[in-house]
mmCIF file with all atom_site columns, C-alpha atoms and ligand atoms in Angstrom:
data_model
loop_
_atom_site.group_PDB
_atom_site.id
_atom_site.type_symbol
_atom_site.label_atom_id
_atom_site.label_alt_id
_atom_site.label_comp_id
_atom_site.label_asym_id
_atom_site.label_entity_id
_atom_site.label_seq_id
_atom_site.pdbx_PDB_ins_code
_atom_site.Cartn_x
_atom_site.Cartn_y
_atom_site.Cartn_z
_atom_site.occupancy
_atom_site.B_iso_or_equiv
_atom_site.pdbx_formal_charge
_atom_site.auth_seq_id
_atom_site.auth_comp_id
_atom_site.auth_asym_id
_atom_site.auth_atom_id
_atom_site.pdbx_PDB_model_num
ATOM   1   C  CA  . MET A 1 1   ? 237.065 103.484 -57.729 1.00 0.00 ? 1   MET A CA  1
ATOM   2   C  CA  . ALA A 1 2   ? 235.959 105.565 -60.637 1.00 0.00 ? 2   ALA A CA  1
ATOM   3   C  CA  . ILE A 1 3   ? 236.003 105.971 -64.373 1.00 0.00 ? 3   ILE A CA  1
ATOM   4   C  CA  . LEU A 1 4   ? 238.198 108.958 -65.114 1.00 0.00 ? 4   LEU A CA  1
ATOM   5   C  CA  . LYS A 1 5   ? 237.993 111.452 -67.946 1.00 0.00 ? 5   LYS A CA  1
ATOM   6   C  CA  . ILE A 1 6   ? 240.614 110.799 -70.636 1.00 0.00 ? 6   ILE A CA  1
ATOM   7   C  CA  . ALA A 1 7   ? 242.718 113.731 -71.838 1.00 0.00 ? 7   ALA A CA  1
ATOM   8   C  CA  . ARG A 1 8   ? 242.907 114.169 -75.609 1.00 0.00 ? 8   ARG A CA  1
ATOM   9   C  CA  . MET A 1 9   ? 245.786 115.256 -77.823 1.00 0.00 ? 9   MET A CA  1
ATOM   10  C  CA  . GLY A 1 10  ? 246.514 118.923 -77.246 1.00 0.00 ? 10  GLY A CA  1
ATOM   11  C  CA  . HIS A 1 11  ? 245.943 118.905 -73.489 1.00 0.00 ? 11  HIS A CA  1
ATOM   12  C  CA  . PRO A 1 12  ? 249.086 120.190 -71.719 1.00 0.00 ? 12  PRO A CA  1
ATOM   13  C  CA  . VAL A 1 13  ? 249.276 117.123 -69.452 1.00 0.00 ? 13  VAL A CA  1
ATOM   14  C  CA  . LEU A 1 14  ? 249.958 114.991 -72.545 1.00 0.00 ? 14  LEU A CA  1
ATOM   15  C  CA  . ARG A 1 15  ? 252.753 117.251 -73.742 1.00 0.00 ? 15  ARG A CA  1
ATOM   16  C  CA  . ARG A 1 16  ? 254.950 117.337 -70.636 1.00 0.00 ? 16  ARG A CA  1
ATOM   17  C  CA  . ALA A 1 17  ? 257.272 114.796 -69.049 1.00 0.00 ? 17  ALA A CA  1
ATOM   18  C  CA  . ALA A 1 18  ? 255.574 113.072 -66.120 1.00 0.00 ? 18  ALA A CA  1
ATOM   19  C  CA  . ASP A 1 19  ? 257.126 113.112 -62.650 1.00 0.00 ? 19  ASP A CA  1
ATOM   20  C  CA  . PRO A 1 20  ? 258.797 110.080 -61.025 1.00 0.00 ? 20  PRO A CA  1
ATOM   21  C  CA  . VAL A 1 21  ? 256.799 108.377 -58.271 1.00 0.00 ? 21  VAL A CA  1
ATOM   22  C  CA  . ASP A 1 22  ? 258.621 108.593 -54.947 1.00 0.00 ? 22  ASP A CA  1
ATOM   23  C  CA  . ASP A 1 23  ? 256.882 105.658 -53.272 1.00 0.00 ? 23  ASP A CA  1
ATOM   24  C  CA  . PRO A 1 24  ? 255.112 103.096 -55.505 1.00 0.00 ? 24  PRO A CA  1
ATOM   25  C  CA  . ARG A 1 25  ? 253.487 101.619 -52.369 1.00 0.00 ? 25  ARG A CA  1
ATOM   26  C  CA  . ALA A 1 26  ? 251.776 104.863 -51.380 1.00 0.00 ? 26  ALA A CA  1
ATOM   27  C  CA  . PRO A 1 27  ? 247.985 104.538 -51.001 1.00 0.00 ? 27  PRO A CA  1
ATOM   28  C  CA  . GLU A 1 28  ? 247.356 107.346 -53.479 1.00 0.00 ? 28  GLU A CA  1
ATOM   29  C  CA  . VAL A 1 29  ? 249.249 105.400 -56.149 1.00 0.00 ? 29  VAL A CA  1
ATOM   30  C  CA  . ALA A 1 30  ? 247.092 102.335 -55.476 1.00 0.00 ? 30  ALA A CA  1
ATOM   31  C  CA  . ARG A 1 31  ? 243.956 104.482 -55.749 1.00 0.00 ? 31  ARG A CA  1
ATOM   32  C  CA  . LEU A 1 32  ? 245.153 106.024 -59.006 1.00 0.00 ? 32  LEU A CA  1
ATOM   33  C  CA  . VAL A 1 33  ? 245.872 102.591 -60.486 1.00 0.00 ? 33  VAL A CA  1
ATOM   34  C  CA  . ALA A 1 34  ? 242.476 101.242 -59.389 1.00 0.00 ? 34  ALA A CA  1
ATOM   35  C  CA  . ASP A 1 35  ? 240.797 104.136 -61.189 1.00 0.00 ? 35  ASP A CA  1
ATOM   36  C  CA  . MET A 1 36  ? 243.018 103.656 -64.245 1.00 0.00 ? 36  MET A CA  1
ATOM   37  C  CA  . ILE A 1 37  ? 241.971 99.994  -64.413 1.00 0.00 ? 37  ILE A CA  1
ATOM   38  C  CA  . ASP A 1 38  ? 238.295 100.977 -64.230 1.00 0.00 ? 38  ASP A CA  1
ATOM   39  C  CA  . THR A 1 39  ? 238.870 103.575 -66.938 1.00 0.00 ? 39  THR A CA  1
ATOM   40  C  CA  . LEU A 1 40  ? 240.715 101.136 -69.193 1.00 0.00 ? 40  LEU A CA  1
ATOM   41  C  CA  . GLU A 1 41  ? 238.000 98.502  -68.772 1.00 0.00 ? 41  GLU A CA  1
ATOM   42  C  CA  . ASP A 1 42  ? 235.341 101.051 -69.642 1.00 0.00 ? 42  ASP A CA  1
ATOM   43  C  CA  . ALA A 1 43  ? 237.220 102.288 -72.718 1.00 0.00 ? 43  ALA A CA  1
ATOM   44  C  CA  . GLY A 1 44  ? 238.099 98.799  -73.954 1.00 0.00 ? 44  GLY A CA  1
ATOM   45  C  CA  . GLY A 1 45  ? 241.778 99.471  -74.582 1.00 0.00 ? 45  GLY A CA  1
ATOM   46  C  CA  . VAL A 1 46  ? 244.908 97.473  -73.833 1.00 0.00 ? 46  VAL A CA  1
ATOM   47  C  CA  . GLY A 1 47  ? 246.899 100.129 -72.020 1.00 0.00 ? 47  GLY A CA  1
ATOM   48  C  CA  . LEU A 1 48  ? 246.717 103.450 -70.242 1.00 0.00 ? 48  LEU A CA  1
ATOM   49  C  CA  . ALA A 1 49  ? 249.245 105.931 -68.863 1.00 0.00 ? 49  ALA A CA  1
ATOM   50  C  CA  . ALA A 1 50  ? 248.585 108.195 -65.870 1.00 0.00 ? 50  ALA A CA  1
ATOM   51  C  CA  . PRO A 1 51  ? 248.925 111.445 -67.879 1.00 0.00 ? 51  PRO A CA  1
ATOM   52  C  CA  . GLN A 1 52  ? 245.979 110.261 -69.974 1.00 0.00 ? 52  GLN A CA  1
ATOM   53  C  CA  . VAL A 1 53  ? 243.804 110.637 -66.873 1.00 0.00 ? 53  VAL A CA  1
ATOM   54  C  CA  . HIS A 1 54  ? 245.326 114.055 -66.102 1.00 0.00 ? 54  HIS A CA  1
ATOM   55  C  CA  . VAL A 1 55  ? 247.852 112.786 -63.544 1.00 0.00 ? 55  VAL A CA  1
ATOM   56  C  CA  . PRO A 1 56  ? 251.452 113.643 -64.498 1.00 0.00 ? 56  PRO A CA  1
ATOM   57  C  CA  . ALA A 1 57  ? 253.052 110.629 -62.779 1.00 0.00 ? 57  ALA A CA  1
ATOM   58  C  CA  . ARG A 1 58  ? 255.227 107.875 -64.226 1.00 0.00 ? 58  ARG A CA  1
ATOM   59  C  CA  . VAL A 1 59  ? 252.678 105.055 -64.012 1.00 0.00 ? 59  VAL A CA  1
ATOM   60  C  CA  . VAL A 1 60  ? 251.364 102.867 -66.829 1.00 0.00 ? 60  VAL A CA  1
ATOM   61  C  CA  . ILE A 1 61  ? 249.084 99.849  -66.976 1.00 0.00 ? 61  ILE A CA  1
ATOM   62  C  CA  . PHE A 1 62  ? 248.696 97.411  -69.873 1.00 0.00 ? 62  PHE A CA  1
ATOM   63  C  CA  . ARG A 1 63  ? 247.784 93.870  -70.806 1.00 0.00 ? 63  ARG A CA  1
ATOM   64  C  CA  . VAL A 1 64  ? 248.163 91.718  -73.880 1.00 0.00 ? 64  VAL A CA  1
ATOM   65  C  CA  . PRO A 1 65  ? 245.146 89.632  -74.862 1.00 0.00 ? 65  PRO A CA  1
ATOM   66  C  CA  . ALA A 1 66  ? 245.513 85.977  -75.876 1.00 0.00 ? 66  ALA A CA  1
ATOM   67  C  CA  . ALA A 1 67  ? 246.289 85.864  -79.594 1.00 0.00 ? 67  ALA A CA  1
ATOM   68  C  CA  . ARG A 1 68  ? 243.804 83.142  -80.394 1.00 0.00 ? 68  ARG A CA  1
ATOM   69  C  CA  . ALA A 1 69  ? 240.941 84.972  -78.782 1.00 0.00 ? 69  ALA A CA  1
ATOM   70  C  CA  . ALA A 1 70  ? 241.848 88.364  -80.210 1.00 0.00 ? 70  ALA A CA  1
ATOM   71  C  CA  . SER A 1 71  ? 240.011 90.028  -83.042 1.00 0.00 ? 71  SER A CA  1
ATOM   72  C  CA  . GLY A 1 72  ? 241.478 91.078  -86.384 1.00 0.00 ? 72  GLY A CA  1
ATOM   73  C  CA  . ARG A 1 73  ? 242.185 94.567  -85.170 1.00 0.00 ? 73  ARG A CA  1
ATOM   74  C  CA  . TYR A 1 74  ? 244.681 93.294  -82.619 1.00 0.00 ? 74  TYR A CA  1
ATOM   75  C  CA  . ARG A 1 75  ? 246.425 91.201  -85.257 1.00 0.00 ? 75  ARG A CA  1
ATOM   76  C  CA  . ALA A 1 76  ? 246.496 94.252  -87.539 1.00 0.00 ? 76  ALA A CA  1
ATOM   77  C  CA  . ALA A 1 77  ? 248.259 96.069  -84.720 1.00 0.00 ? 77  ALA A CA  1
ATOM   78  C  CA  . GLY A 1 78  ? 250.992 93.439  -84.572 1.00 0.00 ? 78  GLY A CA  1
ATOM   79  C  CA  . LEU A 1 79  ? 249.538 90.731  -82.347 1.00 0.00 ? 79  LEU A CA  1
ATOM   80  C  CA  . ASP A 1 80  ? 250.495 87.405  -83.877 1.00 0.00 ? 80  ASP A CA  1
ATOM   81  C  CA  . GLU A 1 81  ? 249.993 83.826  -82.784 1.00 0.00 ? 81  GLU A CA  1
ATOM   82  C  CA  . ASP A 1 82  ? 253.402 83.797  -81.133 1.00 0.00 ? 82  ASP A CA  1
ATOM   83  C  CA  . THR A 1 83  ? 252.429 86.552  -78.736 1.00 0.00 ? 83  THR A CA  1
ATOM   84  C  CA  . GLY A 1 84  ? 251.878 85.208  -75.259 1.00 0.00 ? 84  GLY A CA  1
ATOM   85  C  CA  . GLU A 1 85  ? 249.087 86.580  -73.122 1.00 0.00 ? 85  GLU A CA  1
ATOM   86  C  CA  . VAL A 1 86  ? 250.304 89.101  -70.573 1.00 0.00 ? 86  VAL A CA  1
ATOM   87  C  CA  . PRO A 1 87  ? 248.012 89.718  -67.615 1.00 0.00 ? 87  PRO A CA  1
ATOM   88  C  CA  . LEU A 1 88  ? 247.312 93.246  -66.461 1.00 0.00 ? 88  LEU A CA  1
ATOM   89  C  CA  . THR A 1 89  ? 250.625 94.765  -65.450 1.00 0.00 ? 89  THR A CA  1
ATOM   90  C  CA  . VAL A 1 90  ? 251.215 97.913  -63.417 1.00 0.00 ? 90  VAL A CA  1
ATOM   91  C  CA  . LEU A 1 91  ? 254.555 99.550  -64.073 1.00 0.00 ? 91  LEU A CA  1
ATOM   92  C  CA  . VAL A 1 92  ? 255.813 102.452 -61.950 1.00 0.00 ? 92  VAL A CA  1
ATOM   93  C  CA  . ASN A 1 93  ? 258.818 104.531 -63.002 1.00 0.00 ? 93  ASN A CA  1
ATOM   94  C  CA  . PRO A 1 94  ? 259.426 102.397 -66.102 1.00 0.00 ? 94  PRO A CA  1
ATOM   95  C  CA  . ARG A 1 95  ? 262.540 102.386 -68.192 1.00 0.00 ? 95  ARG A CA  1
ATOM   96  C  CA  . ILE A 1 96  ? 262.903 100.819 -71.636 1.00 0.00 ? 96  ILE A CA  1
ATOM   97  C  CA  . ASP A 1 97  ? 266.051 99.623  -73.395 1.00 0.00 ? 97  ASP A CA  1
ATOM   98  C  CA  . PRO A 1 98  ? 265.947 98.286  -76.952 1.00 0.00 ? 98  PRO A CA  1
ATOM   99  C  CA  . VAL A 1 99  ? 267.392 94.802  -77.496 1.00 0.00 ? 99  VAL A CA  1
ATOM   100 C  CA  . GLY A 1 100 ? 268.989 94.687  -80.922 1.00 0.00 ? 100 GLY A CA  1
ATOM   101 C  CA  . GLU A 1 101 ? 268.156 97.082  -83.712 1.00 0.00 ? 101 GLU A CA  1
ATOM   102 C  CA  . ASP A 1 102 ? 265.141 95.472  -85.355 1.00 0.00 ? 102 ASP A CA  1
ATOM   103 C  CA  . VAL A 1 103 ? 262.156 97.701  -85.986 1.00 0.00 ? 103 VAL A CA  1
ATOM   104 C  CA  . SER A 1 104 ? 258.616 96.559  -86.794 1.00 0.00 ? 104 SER A CA  1
ATOM   105 C  CA  . TRP A 1 105 ? 255.690 98.495  -88.223 1.00 0.00 ? 105 TRP A CA  1
ATOM   106 C  CA  . ALA A 1 106 ? 252.086 98.079  -87.154 1.00 0.00 ? 106 ALA A CA  1
ATOM   107 C  CA  . TRP A 1 107 ? 248.885 100.071 -86.749 1.00 0.00 ? 107 TRP A CA  1
ATOM   108 C  CA  . GLU A 1 108 ? 248.307 101.892 -83.506 1.00 0.00 ? 108 GLU A CA  1
ATOM   109 C  CA  . SER A 1 109 ? 245.563 103.942 -82.045 1.00 0.00 ? 109 SER A CA  1
ATOM   110 C  CA  . CYS A 1 110 ? 245.249 105.798 -78.778 1.00 0.00 ? 110 CYS A CA  1
ATOM   111 C  CA  . LEU A 1 111 ? 242.464 106.653 -76.367 1.00 0.00 ? 111 LEU A CA  1
ATOM   112 C  CA  . SER A 1 112 ? 243.811 110.214 -76.357 1.00 0.00 ? 112 SER A CA  1
ATOM   113 C  CA  . VAL A 1 113 ? 243.607 110.436 -80.155 1.00 0.00 ? 113 VAL A CA  1
ATOM   114 C  CA  . PRO A 1 114 ? 240.113 109.018 -80.627 1.00 0.00 ? 114 PRO A CA  1
ATOM   115 C  CA  . GLY A 1 115 ? 238.994 107.760 -84.015 1.00 0.00 ? 115 GLY A CA  1
ATOM   116 C  CA  . LEU A 1 116 ? 242.406 107.751 -85.665 1.00 0.00 ? 116 LEU A CA  1
ATOM   117 C  CA  . SER A 1 117 ? 244.925 105.035 -86.514 1.00 0.00 ? 117 SER A CA  1
ATOM   118 C  CA  . GLY A 1 118 ? 248.443 105.244 -87.840 1.00 0.00 ? 118 GLY A CA  1
ATOM   119 C  CA  . ALA A 1 119 ? 251.344 103.007 -88.882 1.00 0.00 ? 119 ALA A CA  1
ATOM   120 C  CA  . VAL A 1 120 ? 254.146 103.325 -86.331 1.00 0.00 ? 120 VAL A CA  1
ATOM   121 C  CA  . PRO A 1 121 ? 257.662 101.847 -86.308 1.00 0.00 ? 121 PRO A CA  1
ATOM   122 C  CA  . ARG A 1 122 ? 258.709 100.443 -82.916 1.00 0.00 ? 122 ARG A CA  1
ATOM   123 C  CA  . HIS A 1 123 ? 261.602 98.423  -81.554 1.00 0.00 ? 123 HIS A CA  1
ATOM   124 C  CA  . THR A 1 124 ? 260.755 94.754  -82.114 1.00 0.00 ? 124 THR A CA  1
ATOM   125 C  CA  . HIS A 1 125 ? 262.479 93.576  -78.940 1.00 0.00 ? 125 HIS A CA  1
ATOM   126 C  CA  . ILE A 1 126 ? 262.900 95.508  -75.699 1.00 0.00 ? 126 ILE A CA  1
ATOM   127 C  CA  . ARG A 1 127 ? 263.838 95.056  -72.078 1.00 0.00 ? 127 ARG A CA  1
ATOM   128 C  CA  . TYR A 1 128 ? 261.721 97.024  -69.628 1.00 0.00 ? 128 TYR A CA  1
ATOM   129 C  CA  . ARG A 1 129 ? 262.166 97.642  -65.955 1.00 0.00 ? 129 ARG A CA  1
ATOM   130 C  CA  . GLY A 1 130 ? 260.203 99.346  -63.233 1.00 0.00 ? 130 GLY A CA  1
ATOM   131 C  CA  . THR A 1 131 ? 258.424 98.542  -60.015 1.00 0.00 ? 131 THR A CA  1
ATOM   132 C  CA  . GLY A 1 132 ? 255.009 97.174  -59.182 1.00 0.00 ? 132 GLY A CA  1
ATOM   133 C  CA  . LEU A 1 133 ? 252.556 98.555  -56.629 1.00 0.00 ? 133 LEU A CA  1
ATOM   134 C  CA  . ASP A 1 134 ? 254.205 96.349  -54.001 1.00 0.00 ? 134 ASP A CA  1
ATOM   135 C  CA  . GLY A 1 135 ? 257.528 98.046  -54.653 1.00 0.00 ? 135 GLY A CA  1
ATOM   136 C  CA  . ALA A 1 136 ? 259.014 94.855  -56.100 1.00 0.00 ? 136 ALA A CA  1
ATOM   137 C  CA  . ALA A 1 137 ? 261.202 95.178  -59.159 1.00 0.00 ? 137 ALA A CA  1
ATOM   138 C  CA  . ILE A 1 138 ? 259.825 94.188  -62.562 1.00 0.00 ? 138 ILE A CA  1
ATOM   139 C  CA  . ASP A 1 139 ? 262.402 93.244  -65.199 1.00 0.00 ? 139 ASP A CA  1
ATOM   140 C  CA  . ARG A 1 140 ? 261.127 91.683  -68.431 1.00 0.00 ? 140 ARG A CA  1
ATOM   141 C  CA  . GLU A 1 141 ? 261.962 91.260  -72.049 1.00 0.00 ? 141 GLU A CA  1
ATOM   142 C  CA  . ALA A 1 142 ? 259.201 91.677  -74.593 1.00 0.00 ? 142 ALA A CA  1
ATOM   143 C  CA  . THR A 1 143 ? 258.791 91.312  -78.330 1.00 0.00 ? 143 THR A CA  1
ATOM   144 C  CA  . GLY A 1 144 ? 256.179 92.120  -80.940 1.00 0.00 ? 144 GLY A CA  1
ATOM   145 C  CA  . PHE A 1 145 ? 252.814 93.401  -79.766 1.00 0.00 ? 145 PHE A CA  1
ATOM   146 C  CA  . HIS A 1 146 ? 253.819 93.243  -76.090 1.00 0.00 ? 146 HIS A CA  1
ATOM   147 C  CA  . ALA A 1 147 ? 256.890 95.388  -76.803 1.00 0.00 ? 147 ALA A CA  1
ATOM   148 C  CA  . ARG A 1 148 ? 254.784 97.780  -78.890 1.00 0.00 ? 148 ARG A CA  1
ATOM   149 C  CA  . VAL A 1 149 ? 252.196 98.374  -76.185 1.00 0.00 ? 149 VAL A CA  1
ATOM   150 C  CA  . VAL A 1 150 ? 254.857 99.048  -73.551 1.00 0.00 ? 150 VAL A CA  1
ATOM   151 C  CA  . GLN A 1 151 ? 256.650 101.518 -75.840 1.00 0.00 ? 151 GLN A CA  1
ATOM   152 C  CA  . HIS A 1 152 ? 253.365 103.281 -76.666 1.00 0.00 ? 152 HIS A CA  1
ATOM   153 C  CA  . GLU A 1 153 ? 252.384 103.633 -73.005 1.00 0.00 ? 153 GLU A CA  1
ATOM   154 C  CA  . CYS A 1 154 ? 255.799 104.731 -71.784 1.00 0.00 ? 154 CYS A CA  1
ATOM   155 C  CA  . ASP A 1 155 ? 255.965 107.343 -74.541 1.00 0.00 ? 155 ASP A CA  1
ATOM   156 C  CA  . HIS A 1 156 ? 252.998 109.014 -72.826 1.00 0.00 ? 156 HIS A CA  1
ATOM   157 C  CA  . LEU A 1 157 ? 255.264 109.612 -69.806 1.00 0.00 ? 157 LEU A CA  1
ATOM   158 C  CA  . ASP A 1 158 ? 257.575 111.694 -71.975 1.00 0.00 ? 158 ASP A CA  1
ATOM   159 C  CA  . GLY A 1 159 ? 254.892 113.733 -73.690 1.00 0.00 ? 159 GLY A CA  1
ATOM   160 C  CA  . ILE A 1 160 ? 254.973 111.663 -76.892 1.00 0.00 ? 160 ILE A CA  1
ATOM   161 C  CA  . LEU A 1 161 ? 251.874 110.538 -78.771 1.00 0.00 ? 161 LEU A CA  1
ATOM   162 C  CA  . TYR A 1 162 ? 252.142 107.906 -81.508 1.00 0.00 ? 162 TYR A CA  1
ATOM   163 C  CA  . PRO A 1 163 ? 251.665 110.361 -84.430 1.00 0.00 ? 163 PRO A CA  1
ATOM   164 C  CA  . MET A 1 164 ? 254.933 111.966 -83.286 1.00 0.00 ? 164 MET A CA  1
ATOM   165 C  CA  . ARG A 1 165 ? 256.644 108.614 -83.997 1.00 0.00 ? 165 ARG A CA  1
ATOM   166 C  CA  . MET A 1 166 ? 255.307 108.428 -87.559 1.00 0.00 ? 166 MET A CA  1
ATOM   167 C  CA  . PRO A 1 167 ? 257.755 109.122 -90.393 1.00 0.00 ? 167 PRO A CA  1
ATOM   168 C  CA  . ASP A 1 168 ? 254.907 108.990 -92.952 1.00 0.00 ? 168 ASP A CA  1
ATOM   169 C  CA  . LEU A 1 169 ? 251.785 110.925 -91.989 1.00 0.00 ? 169 LEU A CA  1
ATOM   170 C  CA  . SER A 1 170 ? 249.991 109.664 -95.108 1.00 0.00 ? 170 SER A CA  1
ATOM   171 C  CA  . LEU A 1 171 ? 249.530 106.530 -92.989 1.00 0.00 ? 171 LEU A CA  1
ATOM   172 C  CA  . LEU A 1 172 ? 247.552 108.456 -90.352 1.00 0.00 ? 172 LEU A CA  1
ATOM   173 C  CA  . GLY A 1 173 ? 243.802 108.636 -90.750 1.00 0.00 ? 173 GLY A CA  1
ATOM   174 C  CA  . PHE A 1 174 ? 240.392 108.024 -89.354 1.00 0.00 ? 174 PHE A CA  1
ATOM   175 C  CA  . THR A 1 175 ? 240.110 104.329 -88.556 1.00 0.00 ? 175 THR A CA  1
ATOM   176 C  CA  . GLU A 1 176 ? 236.664 104.055 -90.156 1.00 0.00 ? 176 GLU A CA  1
ATOM   177 C  CA  . GLU A 1 177 ? 237.904 105.500 -93.437 1.00 0.00 ? 177 GLU A CA  1
ATOM   178 C  CA  . MET A 1 178 ? 241.097 103.461 -93.495 1.00 0.00 ? 178 MET A CA  1
ATOM   179 C  CA  . MET A 1 179 ? 239.186 100.236 -93.050 1.00 0.00 ? 179 MET A CA  1
ATOM   180 C  CA  . ARG A 1 180 ? 237.626 100.755 -96.502 1.00 0.00 ? 180 ARG A CA  1
ATOM   181 C  CA  . GLY A 1 181 ? 240.659 99.606  -98.506 1.00 0.00 ? 181 GLY A CA  1
ATOM   182 C  CA  . ASP A 1 182 ? 243.525 97.115  -98.408 1.00 0.00 ? 182 ASP A CA  1
ATOM   183 C  CA  . GLY A 1 183 ? 246.550 97.440  -96.204 1.00 0.00 ? 183 GLY A CA  1
ATOM   184 C  CA  . THR A 1 184 ? 244.498 99.122  -93.555 1.00 0.00 ? 184 THR A CA  1
ATOM   185 C  CA  . PRO A 1 185 ? 244.007 98.625  -89.839 1.00 0.00 ? 185 PRO A CA  1
ATOM   186 C  CA  . ASP A 1 186 ? 241.444 95.991  -90.744 1.00 0.00 ? 186 ASP A CA  1
ATOM   187 C  CA  . GLY A 1 187 ? 241.939 94.986  -94.351 1.00 0.00 ? 187 GLY A CA  1
ATOM   188 C  CA  . ASP A 1 188 ? 239.117 92.502  -94.104 1.00 0.00 ? 188 ASP A CA  1
ATOM   189 C  CA  . GLY A 1 189 ? 236.608 95.115  -93.048 1.00 0.00 ? 189 GLY A CA  1
ATOM   190 C  CA  . ALA A 1 190 ? 235.521 95.820  -89.556 1.00 0.00 ? 190 ALA A CA  1
ATOM   191 C  CA  . ALA A 1 191 ? 232.787 94.177  -87.620 1.00 0.00 ? 191 ALA A CA  1
ATOM   192 C  CA  . ALA A 1 192 ? 230.520 96.441  -85.644 1.00 0.00 ? 192 ALA A CA  1
ATOM   193 C  CA  . ASP A 1 193 ? 232.138 95.376  -82.411 1.00 0.00 ? 193 ASP A CA  1
ATOM   194 C  CA  . GLU A 1 194 ? 235.592 96.300  -83.628 1.00 0.00 ? 194 GLU A CA  1
ATOM   195 C  CA  . GLU A 1 195 ? 235.274 100.046 -83.507 1.00 0.00 ? 195 GLU A CA  1
ATOM   196 C  CA  . ALA A 1 196 ? 237.530 100.460 -80.525 1.00 0.00 ? 196 ALA A CA  1
ATOM   197 C  CA  . PRO A 1 197 ? 241.188 101.252 -81.233 1.00 0.00 ? 197 PRO A CA  1
ATOM   198 C  CA  . ALA A 1 198 ? 243.549 98.311  -81.515 1.00 0.00 ? 198 ALA A CA  1
ATOM   199 C  CA  . ALA A 1 199 ? 246.460 99.331  -79.336 1.00 0.00 ? 199 ALA A CA  1
ATOM   200 C  CA  . ALA A 1 200 ? 244.429 101.888 -77.470 1.00 0.00 ? 200 ALA A CA  1
ATOM   201 C  CA  . GLY A 1 201 ? 246.365 103.526 -74.737 1.00 0.00 ? 201 GLY A CA  1
HETATM 202 NI NI1 . NI  B 2 .   ? 247.998 106.124 -76.096 1.00 0.00 ? 301 NI  B NI1 1
#
């Protein structure tokens, strides 16, 4: 296992559509995911897509922390007390369908766009499907922060970074600067240990 280098906005691998995975149970997919988990742990984010580690394959990993234990930056990104904890999930060849038409706004950041945060509208409620590393089908509904993280990660598989989802680029900025005022990623000011992006992926 290894910590992989994370591609940043502008790298061609982040701008192309990733390729479907023929066999989710293949050993090389398991190795890739193991390295992605190491990389995500090291970076301190909540999700990661394979293109972010320079592999153009339709694989994402994510987890949702327990709301009560989460810091203000996660709540600023849309994690509320109703959000259930979701353990680390590996999703191969994912597909997302919106449920209903509700849209929610929250702050996002991305390991491939370091230092920045932006307000992004996302479907409030989605159904997502894919397969796990064992080849078994995954079919879930998600709302709120959980739905947001899945949409953010799966966007990476289609060459989309969160700023491309922003209708108002005045709400994009350096996280440190935006934390100075109200209505910011951390309106109450950031603690030193809260420098990492909220919905990093
Ligand atoms: Ni991201």
